[in-house]
PDB file of C-alpha atoms in Angstrom:
ATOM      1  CA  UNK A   1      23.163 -24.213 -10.376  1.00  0.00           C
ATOM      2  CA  UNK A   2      20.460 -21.779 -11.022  1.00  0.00           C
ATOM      3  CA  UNK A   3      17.962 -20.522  -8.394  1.00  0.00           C
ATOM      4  CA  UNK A   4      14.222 -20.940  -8.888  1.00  0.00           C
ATOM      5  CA  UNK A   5      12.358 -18.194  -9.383  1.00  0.00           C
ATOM      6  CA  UNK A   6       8.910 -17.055  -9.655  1.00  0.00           C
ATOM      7  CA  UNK A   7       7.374 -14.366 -11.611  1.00  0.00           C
ATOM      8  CA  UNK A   8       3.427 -13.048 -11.199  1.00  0.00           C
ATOM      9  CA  UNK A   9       2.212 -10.529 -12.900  1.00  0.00           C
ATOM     10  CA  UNK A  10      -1.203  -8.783 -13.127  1.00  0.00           C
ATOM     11  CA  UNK A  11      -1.629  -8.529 -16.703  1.00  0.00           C
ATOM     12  CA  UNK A  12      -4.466  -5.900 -16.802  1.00  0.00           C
ATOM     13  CA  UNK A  13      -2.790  -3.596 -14.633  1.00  0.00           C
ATOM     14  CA  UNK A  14      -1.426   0.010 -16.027  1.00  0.00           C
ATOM     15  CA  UNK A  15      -2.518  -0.530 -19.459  1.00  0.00           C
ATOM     16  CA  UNK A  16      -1.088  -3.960 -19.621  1.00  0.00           C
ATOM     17  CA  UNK A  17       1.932  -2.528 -19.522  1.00  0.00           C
ATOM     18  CA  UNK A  18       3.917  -5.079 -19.429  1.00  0.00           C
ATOM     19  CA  UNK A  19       2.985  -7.256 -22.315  1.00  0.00           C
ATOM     20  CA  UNK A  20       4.931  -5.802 -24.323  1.00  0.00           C
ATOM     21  CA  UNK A  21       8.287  -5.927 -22.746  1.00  0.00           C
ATOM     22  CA  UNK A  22       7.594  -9.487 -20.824  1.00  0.00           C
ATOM     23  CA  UNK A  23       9.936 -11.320 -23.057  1.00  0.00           C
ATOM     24  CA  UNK A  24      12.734  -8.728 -21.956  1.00  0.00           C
ATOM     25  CA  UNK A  25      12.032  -8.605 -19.047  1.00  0.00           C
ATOM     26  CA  UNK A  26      12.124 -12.558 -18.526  1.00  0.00           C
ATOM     27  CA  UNK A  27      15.357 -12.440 -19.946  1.00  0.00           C
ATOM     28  CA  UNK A  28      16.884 -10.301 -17.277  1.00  0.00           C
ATOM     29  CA  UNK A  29      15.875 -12.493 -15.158  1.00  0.00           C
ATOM     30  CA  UNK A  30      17.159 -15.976 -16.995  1.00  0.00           C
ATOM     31  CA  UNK A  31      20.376 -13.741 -17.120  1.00  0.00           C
ATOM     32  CA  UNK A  32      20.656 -13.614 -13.524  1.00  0.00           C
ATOM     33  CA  UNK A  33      21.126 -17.146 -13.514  1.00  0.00           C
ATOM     34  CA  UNK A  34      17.387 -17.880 -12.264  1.00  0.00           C
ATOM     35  CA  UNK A  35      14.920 -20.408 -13.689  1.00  0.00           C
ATOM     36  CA  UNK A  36      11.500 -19.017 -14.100  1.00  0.00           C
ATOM     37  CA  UNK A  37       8.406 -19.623 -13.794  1.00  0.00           C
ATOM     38  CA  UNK A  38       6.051 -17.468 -14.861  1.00  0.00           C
ATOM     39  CA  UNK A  39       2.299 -16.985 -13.484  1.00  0.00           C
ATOM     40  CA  UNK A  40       0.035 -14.805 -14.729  1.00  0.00           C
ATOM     41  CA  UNK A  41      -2.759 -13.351 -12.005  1.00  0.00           C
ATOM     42  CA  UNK A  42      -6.383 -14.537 -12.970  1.00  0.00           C
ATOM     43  CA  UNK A  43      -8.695 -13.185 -10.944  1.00  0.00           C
ATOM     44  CA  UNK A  44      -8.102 -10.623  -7.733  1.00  0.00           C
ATOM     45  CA  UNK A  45      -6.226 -12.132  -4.895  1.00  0.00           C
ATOM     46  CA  UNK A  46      -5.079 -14.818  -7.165  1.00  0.00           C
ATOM     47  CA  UNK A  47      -1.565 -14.037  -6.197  1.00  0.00           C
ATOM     48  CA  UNK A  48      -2.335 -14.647  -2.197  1.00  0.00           C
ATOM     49  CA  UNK A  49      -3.247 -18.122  -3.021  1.00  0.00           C
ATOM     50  CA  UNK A  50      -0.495 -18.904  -5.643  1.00  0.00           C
ATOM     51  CA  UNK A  51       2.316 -17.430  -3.341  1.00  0.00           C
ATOM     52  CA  UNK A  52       1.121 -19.168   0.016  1.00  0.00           C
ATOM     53  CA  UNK A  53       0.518 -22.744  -1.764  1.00  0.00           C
ATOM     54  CA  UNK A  54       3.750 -21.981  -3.658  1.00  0.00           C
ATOM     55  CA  UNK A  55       6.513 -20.134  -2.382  1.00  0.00           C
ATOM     56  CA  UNK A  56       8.585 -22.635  -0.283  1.00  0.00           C
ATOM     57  CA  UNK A  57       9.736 -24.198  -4.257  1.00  0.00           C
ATOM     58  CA  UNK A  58      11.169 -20.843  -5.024  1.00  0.00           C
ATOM     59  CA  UNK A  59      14.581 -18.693  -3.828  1.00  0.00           C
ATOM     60  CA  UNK A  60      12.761 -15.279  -5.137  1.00  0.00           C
ATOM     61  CA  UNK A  61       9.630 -14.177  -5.955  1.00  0.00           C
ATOM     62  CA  UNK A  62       9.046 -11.215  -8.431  1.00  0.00           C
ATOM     63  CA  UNK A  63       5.809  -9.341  -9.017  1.00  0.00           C
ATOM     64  CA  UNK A  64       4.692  -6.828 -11.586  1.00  0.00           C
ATOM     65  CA  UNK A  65       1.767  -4.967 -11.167  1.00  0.00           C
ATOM     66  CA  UNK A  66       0.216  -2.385  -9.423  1.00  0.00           C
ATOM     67  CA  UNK A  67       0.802  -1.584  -5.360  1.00  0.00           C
ATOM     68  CA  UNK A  68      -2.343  -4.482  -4.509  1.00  0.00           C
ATOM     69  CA  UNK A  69      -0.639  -6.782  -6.599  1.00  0.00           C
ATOM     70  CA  UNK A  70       2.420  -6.471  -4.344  1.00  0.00           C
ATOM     71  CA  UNK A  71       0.364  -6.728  -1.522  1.00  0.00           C
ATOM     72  CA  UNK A  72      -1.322  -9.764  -2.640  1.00  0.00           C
ATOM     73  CA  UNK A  73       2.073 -11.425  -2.676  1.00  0.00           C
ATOM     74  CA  UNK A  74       3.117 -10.477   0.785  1.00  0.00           C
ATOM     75  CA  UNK A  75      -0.212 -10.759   2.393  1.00  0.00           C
ATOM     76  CA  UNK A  76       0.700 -15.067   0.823  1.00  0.00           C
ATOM     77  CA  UNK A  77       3.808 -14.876   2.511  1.00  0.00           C
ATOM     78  CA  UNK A  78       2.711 -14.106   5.637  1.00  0.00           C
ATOM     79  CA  UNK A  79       0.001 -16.683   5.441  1.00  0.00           C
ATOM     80  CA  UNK A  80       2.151 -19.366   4.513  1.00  0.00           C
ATOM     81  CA  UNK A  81       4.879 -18.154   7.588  1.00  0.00           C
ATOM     82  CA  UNK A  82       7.920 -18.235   4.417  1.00  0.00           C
ATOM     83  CA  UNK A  83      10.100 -15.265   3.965  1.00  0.00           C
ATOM     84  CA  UNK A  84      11.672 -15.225   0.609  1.00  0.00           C
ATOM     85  CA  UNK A  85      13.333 -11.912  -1.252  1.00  0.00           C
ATOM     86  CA  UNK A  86      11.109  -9.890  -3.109  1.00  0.00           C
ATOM     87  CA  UNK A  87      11.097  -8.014  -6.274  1.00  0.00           C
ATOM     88  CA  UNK A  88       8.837  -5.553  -7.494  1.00  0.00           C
ATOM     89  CA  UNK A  89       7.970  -4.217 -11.398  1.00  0.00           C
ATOM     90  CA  UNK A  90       5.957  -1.440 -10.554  1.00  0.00           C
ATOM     91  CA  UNK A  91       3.031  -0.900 -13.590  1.00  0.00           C
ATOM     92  CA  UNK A  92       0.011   0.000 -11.731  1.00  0.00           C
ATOM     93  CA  UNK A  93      -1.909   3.326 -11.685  1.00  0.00           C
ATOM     94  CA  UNK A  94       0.204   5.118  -8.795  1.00  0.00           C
ATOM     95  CA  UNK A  95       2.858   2.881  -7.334  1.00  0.00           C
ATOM     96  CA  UNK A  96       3.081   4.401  -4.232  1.00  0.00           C
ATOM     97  CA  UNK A  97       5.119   1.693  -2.272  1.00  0.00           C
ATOM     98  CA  UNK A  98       7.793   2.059  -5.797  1.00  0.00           C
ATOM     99  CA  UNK A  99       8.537   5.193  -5.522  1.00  0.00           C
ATOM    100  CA  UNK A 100       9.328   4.906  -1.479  1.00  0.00           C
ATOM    101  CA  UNK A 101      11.550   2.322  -2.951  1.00  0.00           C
ATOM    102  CA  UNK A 102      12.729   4.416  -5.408  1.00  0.00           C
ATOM    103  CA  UNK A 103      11.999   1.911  -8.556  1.00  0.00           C
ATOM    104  CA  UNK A 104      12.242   2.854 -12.173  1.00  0.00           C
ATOM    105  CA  UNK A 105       8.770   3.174 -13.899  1.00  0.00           C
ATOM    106  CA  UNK A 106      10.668   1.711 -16.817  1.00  0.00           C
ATOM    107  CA  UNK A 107      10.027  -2.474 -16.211  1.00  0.00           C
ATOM    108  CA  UNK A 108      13.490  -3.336 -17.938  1.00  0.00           C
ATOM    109  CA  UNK A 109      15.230  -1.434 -15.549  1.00  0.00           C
ATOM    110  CA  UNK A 110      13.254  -2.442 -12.700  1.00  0.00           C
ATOM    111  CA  UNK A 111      13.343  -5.838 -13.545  1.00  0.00           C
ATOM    112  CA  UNK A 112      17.490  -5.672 -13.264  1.00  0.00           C
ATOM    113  CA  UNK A 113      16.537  -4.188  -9.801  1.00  0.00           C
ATOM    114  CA  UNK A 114      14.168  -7.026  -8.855  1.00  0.00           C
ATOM    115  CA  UNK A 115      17.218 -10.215  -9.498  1.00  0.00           C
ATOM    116  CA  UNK A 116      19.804  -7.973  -8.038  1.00  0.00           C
ATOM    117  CA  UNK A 117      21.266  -7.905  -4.716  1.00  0.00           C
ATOM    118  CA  UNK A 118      20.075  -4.634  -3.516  1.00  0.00           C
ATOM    119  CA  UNK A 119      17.824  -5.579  -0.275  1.00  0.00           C
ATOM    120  CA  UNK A 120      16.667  -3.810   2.256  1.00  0.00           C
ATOM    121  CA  UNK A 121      14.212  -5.095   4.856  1.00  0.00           C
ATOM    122  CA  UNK A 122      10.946  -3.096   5.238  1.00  0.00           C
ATOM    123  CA  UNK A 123       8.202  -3.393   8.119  1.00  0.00           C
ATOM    124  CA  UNK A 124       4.183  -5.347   7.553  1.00  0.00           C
ATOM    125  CA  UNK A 125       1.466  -4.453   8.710  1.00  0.00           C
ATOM    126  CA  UNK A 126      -1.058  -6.331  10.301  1.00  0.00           C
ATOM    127  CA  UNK A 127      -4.911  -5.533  10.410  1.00  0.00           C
ATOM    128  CA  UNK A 128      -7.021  -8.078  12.585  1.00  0.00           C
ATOM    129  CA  UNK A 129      -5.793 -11.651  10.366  1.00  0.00           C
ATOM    130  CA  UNK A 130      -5.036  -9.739   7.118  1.00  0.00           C
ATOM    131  CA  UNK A 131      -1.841  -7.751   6.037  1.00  0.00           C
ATOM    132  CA  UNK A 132      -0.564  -4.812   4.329  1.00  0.00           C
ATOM    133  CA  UNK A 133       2.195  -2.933   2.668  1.00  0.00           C
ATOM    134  CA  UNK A 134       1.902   0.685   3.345  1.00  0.00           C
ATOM    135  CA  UNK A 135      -1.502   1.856   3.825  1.00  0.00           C
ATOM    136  CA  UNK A 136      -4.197   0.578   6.202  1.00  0.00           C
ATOM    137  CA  UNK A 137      -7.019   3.869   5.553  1.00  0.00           C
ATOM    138  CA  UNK A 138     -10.331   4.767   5.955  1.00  0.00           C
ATOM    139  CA  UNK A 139     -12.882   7.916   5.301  1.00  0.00           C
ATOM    140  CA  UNK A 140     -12.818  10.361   2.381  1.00  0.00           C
ATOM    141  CA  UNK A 141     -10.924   9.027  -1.012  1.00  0.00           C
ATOM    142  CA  UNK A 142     -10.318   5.771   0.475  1.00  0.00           C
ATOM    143  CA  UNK A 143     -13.221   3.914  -0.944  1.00  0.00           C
ATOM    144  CA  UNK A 144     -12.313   5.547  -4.176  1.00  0.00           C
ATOM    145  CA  UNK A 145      -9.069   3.871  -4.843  1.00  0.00           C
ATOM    146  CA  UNK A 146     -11.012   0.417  -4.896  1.00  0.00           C
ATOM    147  CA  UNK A 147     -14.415   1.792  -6.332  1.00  0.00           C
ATOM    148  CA  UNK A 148     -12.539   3.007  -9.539  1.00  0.00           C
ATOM    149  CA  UNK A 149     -12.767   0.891 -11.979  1.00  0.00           C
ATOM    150  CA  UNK A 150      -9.326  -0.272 -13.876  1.00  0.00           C
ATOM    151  CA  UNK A 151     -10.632   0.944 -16.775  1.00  0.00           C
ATOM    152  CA  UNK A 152     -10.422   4.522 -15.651  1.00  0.00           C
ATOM    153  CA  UNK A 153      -6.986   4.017 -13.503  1.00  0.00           C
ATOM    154  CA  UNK A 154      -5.544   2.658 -16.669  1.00  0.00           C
ATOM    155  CA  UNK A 155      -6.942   6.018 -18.208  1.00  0.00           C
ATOM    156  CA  UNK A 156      -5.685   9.169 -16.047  1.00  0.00           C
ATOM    157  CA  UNK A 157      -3.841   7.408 -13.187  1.00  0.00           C
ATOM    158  CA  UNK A 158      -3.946   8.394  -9.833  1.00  0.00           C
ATOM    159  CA  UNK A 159      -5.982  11.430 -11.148  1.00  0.00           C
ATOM    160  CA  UNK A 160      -8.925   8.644 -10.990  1.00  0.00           C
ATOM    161  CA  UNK A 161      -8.642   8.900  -7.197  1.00  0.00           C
ATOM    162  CA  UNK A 162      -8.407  12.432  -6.898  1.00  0.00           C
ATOM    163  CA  UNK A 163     -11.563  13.022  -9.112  1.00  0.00           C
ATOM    164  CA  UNK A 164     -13.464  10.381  -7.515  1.00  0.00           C
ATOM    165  CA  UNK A 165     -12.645  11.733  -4.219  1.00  0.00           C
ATOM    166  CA  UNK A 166     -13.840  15.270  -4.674  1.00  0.00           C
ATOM    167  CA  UNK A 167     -16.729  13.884  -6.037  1.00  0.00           C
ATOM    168  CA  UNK A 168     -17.205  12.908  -2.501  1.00  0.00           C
ATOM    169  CA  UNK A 169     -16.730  16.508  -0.697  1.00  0.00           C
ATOM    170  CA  UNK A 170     -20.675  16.480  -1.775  1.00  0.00           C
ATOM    171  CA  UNK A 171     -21.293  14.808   1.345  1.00  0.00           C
ATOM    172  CA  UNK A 172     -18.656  15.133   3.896  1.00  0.00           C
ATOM    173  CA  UNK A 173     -18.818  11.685   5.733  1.00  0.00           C
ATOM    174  CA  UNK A 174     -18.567  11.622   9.569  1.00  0.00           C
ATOM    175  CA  UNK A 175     -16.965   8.349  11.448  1.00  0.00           C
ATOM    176  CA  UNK A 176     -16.763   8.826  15.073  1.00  0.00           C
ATOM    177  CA  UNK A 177     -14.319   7.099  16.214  1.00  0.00           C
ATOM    178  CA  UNK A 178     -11.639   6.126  19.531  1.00  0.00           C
ATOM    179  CA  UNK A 179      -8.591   5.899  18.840  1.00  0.00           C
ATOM    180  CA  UNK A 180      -5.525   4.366  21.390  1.00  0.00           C
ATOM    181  CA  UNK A 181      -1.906   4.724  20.870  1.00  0.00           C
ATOM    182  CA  UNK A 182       0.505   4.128  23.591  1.00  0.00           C
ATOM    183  CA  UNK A 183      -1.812   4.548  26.273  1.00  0.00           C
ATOM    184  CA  UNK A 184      -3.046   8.342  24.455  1.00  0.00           C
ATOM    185  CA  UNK A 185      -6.743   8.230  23.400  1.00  0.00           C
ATOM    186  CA  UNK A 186      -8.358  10.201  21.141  1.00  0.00           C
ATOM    187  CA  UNK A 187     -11.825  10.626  20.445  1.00  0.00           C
ATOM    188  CA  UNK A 188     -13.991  12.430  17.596  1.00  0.00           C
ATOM    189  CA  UNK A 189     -15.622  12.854  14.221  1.00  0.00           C
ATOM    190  CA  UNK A 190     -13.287  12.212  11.695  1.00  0.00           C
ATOM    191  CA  UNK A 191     -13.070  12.661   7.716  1.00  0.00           C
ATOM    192  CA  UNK A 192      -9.879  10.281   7.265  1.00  0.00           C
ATOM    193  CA  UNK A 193      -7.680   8.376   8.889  1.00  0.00           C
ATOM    194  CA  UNK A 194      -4.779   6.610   7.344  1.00  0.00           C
ATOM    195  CA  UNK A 195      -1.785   4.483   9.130  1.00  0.00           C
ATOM    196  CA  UNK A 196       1.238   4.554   6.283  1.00  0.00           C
ATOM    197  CA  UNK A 197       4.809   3.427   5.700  1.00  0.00           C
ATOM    198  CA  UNK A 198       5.505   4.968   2.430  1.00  0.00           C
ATOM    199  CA  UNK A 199       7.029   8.419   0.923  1.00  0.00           C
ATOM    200  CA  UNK A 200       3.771   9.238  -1.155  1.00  0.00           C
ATOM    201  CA  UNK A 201       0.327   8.117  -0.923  1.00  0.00           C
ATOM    202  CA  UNK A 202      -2.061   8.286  -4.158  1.00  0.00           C
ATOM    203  CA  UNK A 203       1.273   9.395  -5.928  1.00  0.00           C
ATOM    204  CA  UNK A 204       1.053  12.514  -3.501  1.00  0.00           C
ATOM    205  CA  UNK A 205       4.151  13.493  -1.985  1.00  0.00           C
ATOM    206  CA  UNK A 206       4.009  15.417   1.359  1.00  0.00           C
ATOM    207  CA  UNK A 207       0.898  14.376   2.614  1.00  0.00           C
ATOM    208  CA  UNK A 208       2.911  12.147   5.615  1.00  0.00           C
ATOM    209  CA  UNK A 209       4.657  15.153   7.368  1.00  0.00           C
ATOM    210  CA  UNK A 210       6.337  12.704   9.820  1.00  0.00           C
ATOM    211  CA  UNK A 211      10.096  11.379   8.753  1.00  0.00           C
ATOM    212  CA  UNK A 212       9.218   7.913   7.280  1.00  0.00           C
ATOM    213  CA  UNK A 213      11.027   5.198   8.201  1.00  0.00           C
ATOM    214  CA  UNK A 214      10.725   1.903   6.248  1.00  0.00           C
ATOM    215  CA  UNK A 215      12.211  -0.140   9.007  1.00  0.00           C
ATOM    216  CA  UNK A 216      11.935   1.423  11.889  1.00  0.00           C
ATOM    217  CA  UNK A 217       9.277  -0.402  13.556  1.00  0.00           C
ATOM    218  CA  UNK A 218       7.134   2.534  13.368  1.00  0.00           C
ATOM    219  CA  UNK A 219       4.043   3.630  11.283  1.00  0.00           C
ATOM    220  CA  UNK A 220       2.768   6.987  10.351  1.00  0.00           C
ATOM    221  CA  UNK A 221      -0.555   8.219  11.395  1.00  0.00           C
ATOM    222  CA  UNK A 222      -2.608  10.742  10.216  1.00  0.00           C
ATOM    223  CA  UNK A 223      -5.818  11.589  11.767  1.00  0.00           C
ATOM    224  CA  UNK A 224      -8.367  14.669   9.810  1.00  0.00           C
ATOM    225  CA  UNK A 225     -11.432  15.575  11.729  1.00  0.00           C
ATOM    226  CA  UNK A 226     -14.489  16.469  10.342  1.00  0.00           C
ATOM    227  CA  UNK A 227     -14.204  19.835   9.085  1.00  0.00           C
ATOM    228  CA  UNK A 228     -17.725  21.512  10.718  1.00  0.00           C
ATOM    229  CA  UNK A 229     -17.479  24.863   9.009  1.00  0.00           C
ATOM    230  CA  UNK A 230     -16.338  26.382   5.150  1.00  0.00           C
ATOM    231  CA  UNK A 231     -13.194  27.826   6.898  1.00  0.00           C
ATOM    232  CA  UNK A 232     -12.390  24.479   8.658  1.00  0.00           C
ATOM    233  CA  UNK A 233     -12.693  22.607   5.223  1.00  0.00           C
ATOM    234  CA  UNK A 234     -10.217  25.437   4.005  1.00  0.00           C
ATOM    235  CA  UNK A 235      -7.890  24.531   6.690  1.00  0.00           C
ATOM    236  CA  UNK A 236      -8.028  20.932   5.614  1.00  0.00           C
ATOM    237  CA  UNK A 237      -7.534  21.749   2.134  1.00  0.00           C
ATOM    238  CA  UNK A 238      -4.579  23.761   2.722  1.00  0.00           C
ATOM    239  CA  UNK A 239      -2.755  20.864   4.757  1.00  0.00           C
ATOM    240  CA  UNK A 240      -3.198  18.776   1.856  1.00  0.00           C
ATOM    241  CA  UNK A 241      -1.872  21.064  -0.817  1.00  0.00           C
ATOM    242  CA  UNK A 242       1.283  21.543   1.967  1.00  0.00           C
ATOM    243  CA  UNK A 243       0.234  25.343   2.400  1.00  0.00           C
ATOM    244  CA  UNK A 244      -0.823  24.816   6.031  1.00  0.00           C
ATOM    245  CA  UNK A 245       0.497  22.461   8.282  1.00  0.00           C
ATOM    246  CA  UNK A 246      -0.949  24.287  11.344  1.00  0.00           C
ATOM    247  CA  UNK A 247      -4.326  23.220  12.490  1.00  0.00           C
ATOM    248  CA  UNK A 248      -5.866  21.471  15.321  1.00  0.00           C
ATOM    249  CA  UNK A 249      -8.301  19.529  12.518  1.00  0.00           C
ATOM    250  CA  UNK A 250      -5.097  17.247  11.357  1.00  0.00           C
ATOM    251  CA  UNK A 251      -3.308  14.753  14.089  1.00  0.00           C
ATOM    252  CA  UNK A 252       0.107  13.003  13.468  1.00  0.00           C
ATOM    253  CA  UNK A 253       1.949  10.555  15.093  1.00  0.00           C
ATOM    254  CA  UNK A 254       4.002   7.485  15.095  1.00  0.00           C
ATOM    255  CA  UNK A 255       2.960   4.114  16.422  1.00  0.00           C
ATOM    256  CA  UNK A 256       3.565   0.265  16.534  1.00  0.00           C
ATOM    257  CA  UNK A 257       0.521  -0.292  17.704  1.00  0.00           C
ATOM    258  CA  UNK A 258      -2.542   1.132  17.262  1.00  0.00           C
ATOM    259  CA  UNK A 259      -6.658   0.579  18.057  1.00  0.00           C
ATOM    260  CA  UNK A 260      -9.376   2.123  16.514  1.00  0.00           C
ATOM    261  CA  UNK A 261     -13.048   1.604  18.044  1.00  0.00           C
ATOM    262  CA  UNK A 262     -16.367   3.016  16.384  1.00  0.00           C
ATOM    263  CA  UNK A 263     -20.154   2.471  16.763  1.00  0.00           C
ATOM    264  CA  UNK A 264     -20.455   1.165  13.791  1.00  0.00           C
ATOM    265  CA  UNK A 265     -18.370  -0.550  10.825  1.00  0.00           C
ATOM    266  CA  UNK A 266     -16.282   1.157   9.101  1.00  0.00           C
ATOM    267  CA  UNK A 267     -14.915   0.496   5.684  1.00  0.00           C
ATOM    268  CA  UNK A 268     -11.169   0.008   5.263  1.00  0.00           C
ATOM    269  CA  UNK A 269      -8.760   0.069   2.465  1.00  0.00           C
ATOM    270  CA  UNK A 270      -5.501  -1.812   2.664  1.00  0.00           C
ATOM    271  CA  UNK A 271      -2.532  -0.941   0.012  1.00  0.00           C
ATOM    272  CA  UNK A 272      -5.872   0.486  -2.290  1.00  0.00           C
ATOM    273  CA  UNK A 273      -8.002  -2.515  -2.140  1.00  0.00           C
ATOM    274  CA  UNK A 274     -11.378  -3.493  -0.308  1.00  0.00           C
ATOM    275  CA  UNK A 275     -10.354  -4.421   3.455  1.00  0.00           C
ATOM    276  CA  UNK A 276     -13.266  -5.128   4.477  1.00  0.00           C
ATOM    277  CA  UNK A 277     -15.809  -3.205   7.195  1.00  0.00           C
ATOM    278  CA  UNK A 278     -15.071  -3.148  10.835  1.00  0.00           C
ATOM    279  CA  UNK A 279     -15.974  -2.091  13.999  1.00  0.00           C
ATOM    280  CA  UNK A 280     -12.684  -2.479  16.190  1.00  0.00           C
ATOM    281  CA  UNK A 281      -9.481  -2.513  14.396  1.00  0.00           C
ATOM    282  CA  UNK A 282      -6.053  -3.467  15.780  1.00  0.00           C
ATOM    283  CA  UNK A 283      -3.011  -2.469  13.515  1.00  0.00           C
ATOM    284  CA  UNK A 284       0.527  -3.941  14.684  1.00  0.00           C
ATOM    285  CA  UNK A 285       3.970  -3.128  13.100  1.00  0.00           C
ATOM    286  CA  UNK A 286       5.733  -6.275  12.524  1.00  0.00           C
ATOM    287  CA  UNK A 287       9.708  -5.123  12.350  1.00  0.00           C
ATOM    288  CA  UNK A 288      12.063  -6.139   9.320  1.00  0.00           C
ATOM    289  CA  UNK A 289       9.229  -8.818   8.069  1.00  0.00           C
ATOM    290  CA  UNK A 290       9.617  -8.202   4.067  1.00  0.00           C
ATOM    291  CA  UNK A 291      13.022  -8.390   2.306  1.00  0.00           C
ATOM    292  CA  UNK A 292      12.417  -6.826  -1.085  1.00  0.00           C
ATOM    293  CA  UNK A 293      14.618  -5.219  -3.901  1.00  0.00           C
ATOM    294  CA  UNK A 294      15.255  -1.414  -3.654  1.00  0.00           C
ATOM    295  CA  UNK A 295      16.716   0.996  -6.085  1.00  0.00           C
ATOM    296  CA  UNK A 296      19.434   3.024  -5.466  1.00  0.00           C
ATOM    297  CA  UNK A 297      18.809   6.602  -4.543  1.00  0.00           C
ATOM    298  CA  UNK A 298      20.147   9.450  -6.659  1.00  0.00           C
TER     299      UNK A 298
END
């Protein structure tokens, strides 16, 4: 008897990428022996409403879009209390949660990854009552990758971010900020901050210098202060292009748990989309919560 399945996809994102093979790639999935249904996202966070009213009729839920429309799916998952397998088609702008799980860009193939047995557990995050794959950030280039338009990600990719985010060295923003992990507090001016469980971020690899560990209860923290010199900004630079990893500006760590505090709100970005703006964040691993479909590593 065949499983029930459901299939969203975001049909704007990546060039709509994935018109034109949809038909194949429902196939592979009516070839795994599922019954489909298929649900094409409307509007943003669409999916978070569709999953959480939803998902207890299905055995598996595939997405295809870019890393928020993932996101969008878990974060309705969570909501709704339901674990079900996940698979992912990865057609957005950078994919940076794919390639961590080591998905094809090509949807046919990852579709055959998505219906197949290949799970592996990864950790959620949780940020005050909302969720998130890989990324909770804020500061420089994080309001970019939800103030470019999808026009212009369609256009050059995760280059969009990039360009937007230089665009922002013109004023160097300053968020002081406390930050508590295990009982460690840290206090300053800082120019980014970003809490990750991913490989890449912005389709960078070797920005996260920590070992990454999808499922091992532990995020990956990066902390830049606020560069207050030329040769300080140099230093930050360098980190980033992996030609310095030596400098008192850039803090790393791992943590389960950890609070940020500021005078005033703060804008966040969660898996590239708007998280809102907040004074006092709490982000919390939650161990093993997503079962999703990983490729096999070469």
């Amino acid at each position: 008897m065949s499983q029930k399945l459901l299939f969203i996809y975001n049909p704007i994102s990546g060039q709509s990428k994935i018109k034109s093979v949809l038909a194949d790639v429902i196939d592979c999935m009516i070839k795994a022996d599922y019954e489909v249904t298929v649900y094409p996202t409307q509007q943003p966070r669409d999916a978070i409403t569709k999953v959480a009213d939803e998902a207890a009729l299905y055995d598996r839920i595939i997405c295809s879009g870019g890393d928020g429309t993932l996101d969008e799916v878990v974060t309705g998952l969570m909501n709704a209390q339901i674990e079900r397998p996940v698979g992912f088609i990865p057609t957005g702008s950078t994919n940076d949660f794919a390639n961590s799980l080591n998905l094809s860009s090509d949807p046919i193939d990852a579709a055959r990854v998505a219906v197949s047995d290949d799970l592996i557990r990864c950790d959620v995050g949780r940020f005050k009552e909302d969720y998130f794959v890989y990324v909770a950030a804020f500061g420089l280039f994080t309001e970019a990758s939800y103030a470019t338009s999808q026009e212009l990600k369609n256009l050059i990719g995760h280059t969009a971010y990039i360009l937007e985010g230089v665009r922002q060295l013109t004023e160097i923003p300053s968020v002081h900020m406390t930050v508590e992990n295990d009982g460690q507090i840290l206090e300053g001016n800082f120019l980014f901050g970003m809490v990750t469980n991913s490989v890449t971020i912005g389709g960078i690899k070797g920005l996260i210098t920590e070992e990454v560990g999808l499922n091992d209860g532990l995020f990956e923290v990066t902390l830049i202060e606020t560069p207050g010199n030329p040769l300080e900004l140099s230093e930050i630079l360098g980190f980033f292009a992996n030609q310095n990893r030596q400098t008192r500006l850039v803090h790393t760590f791992h943590a389960a748990e950890i609070k940020f505090a500021s005078e005033e709100k703060v804008a966040w970005t969660l898996d590239g989309e708007f998280g809102g703006e907040h004074d006092t964040v709490t982000i919390l691993n939650i161990p093993g919560q997503l079962e999703i479909a990983h490729g096999n590593h070469s």
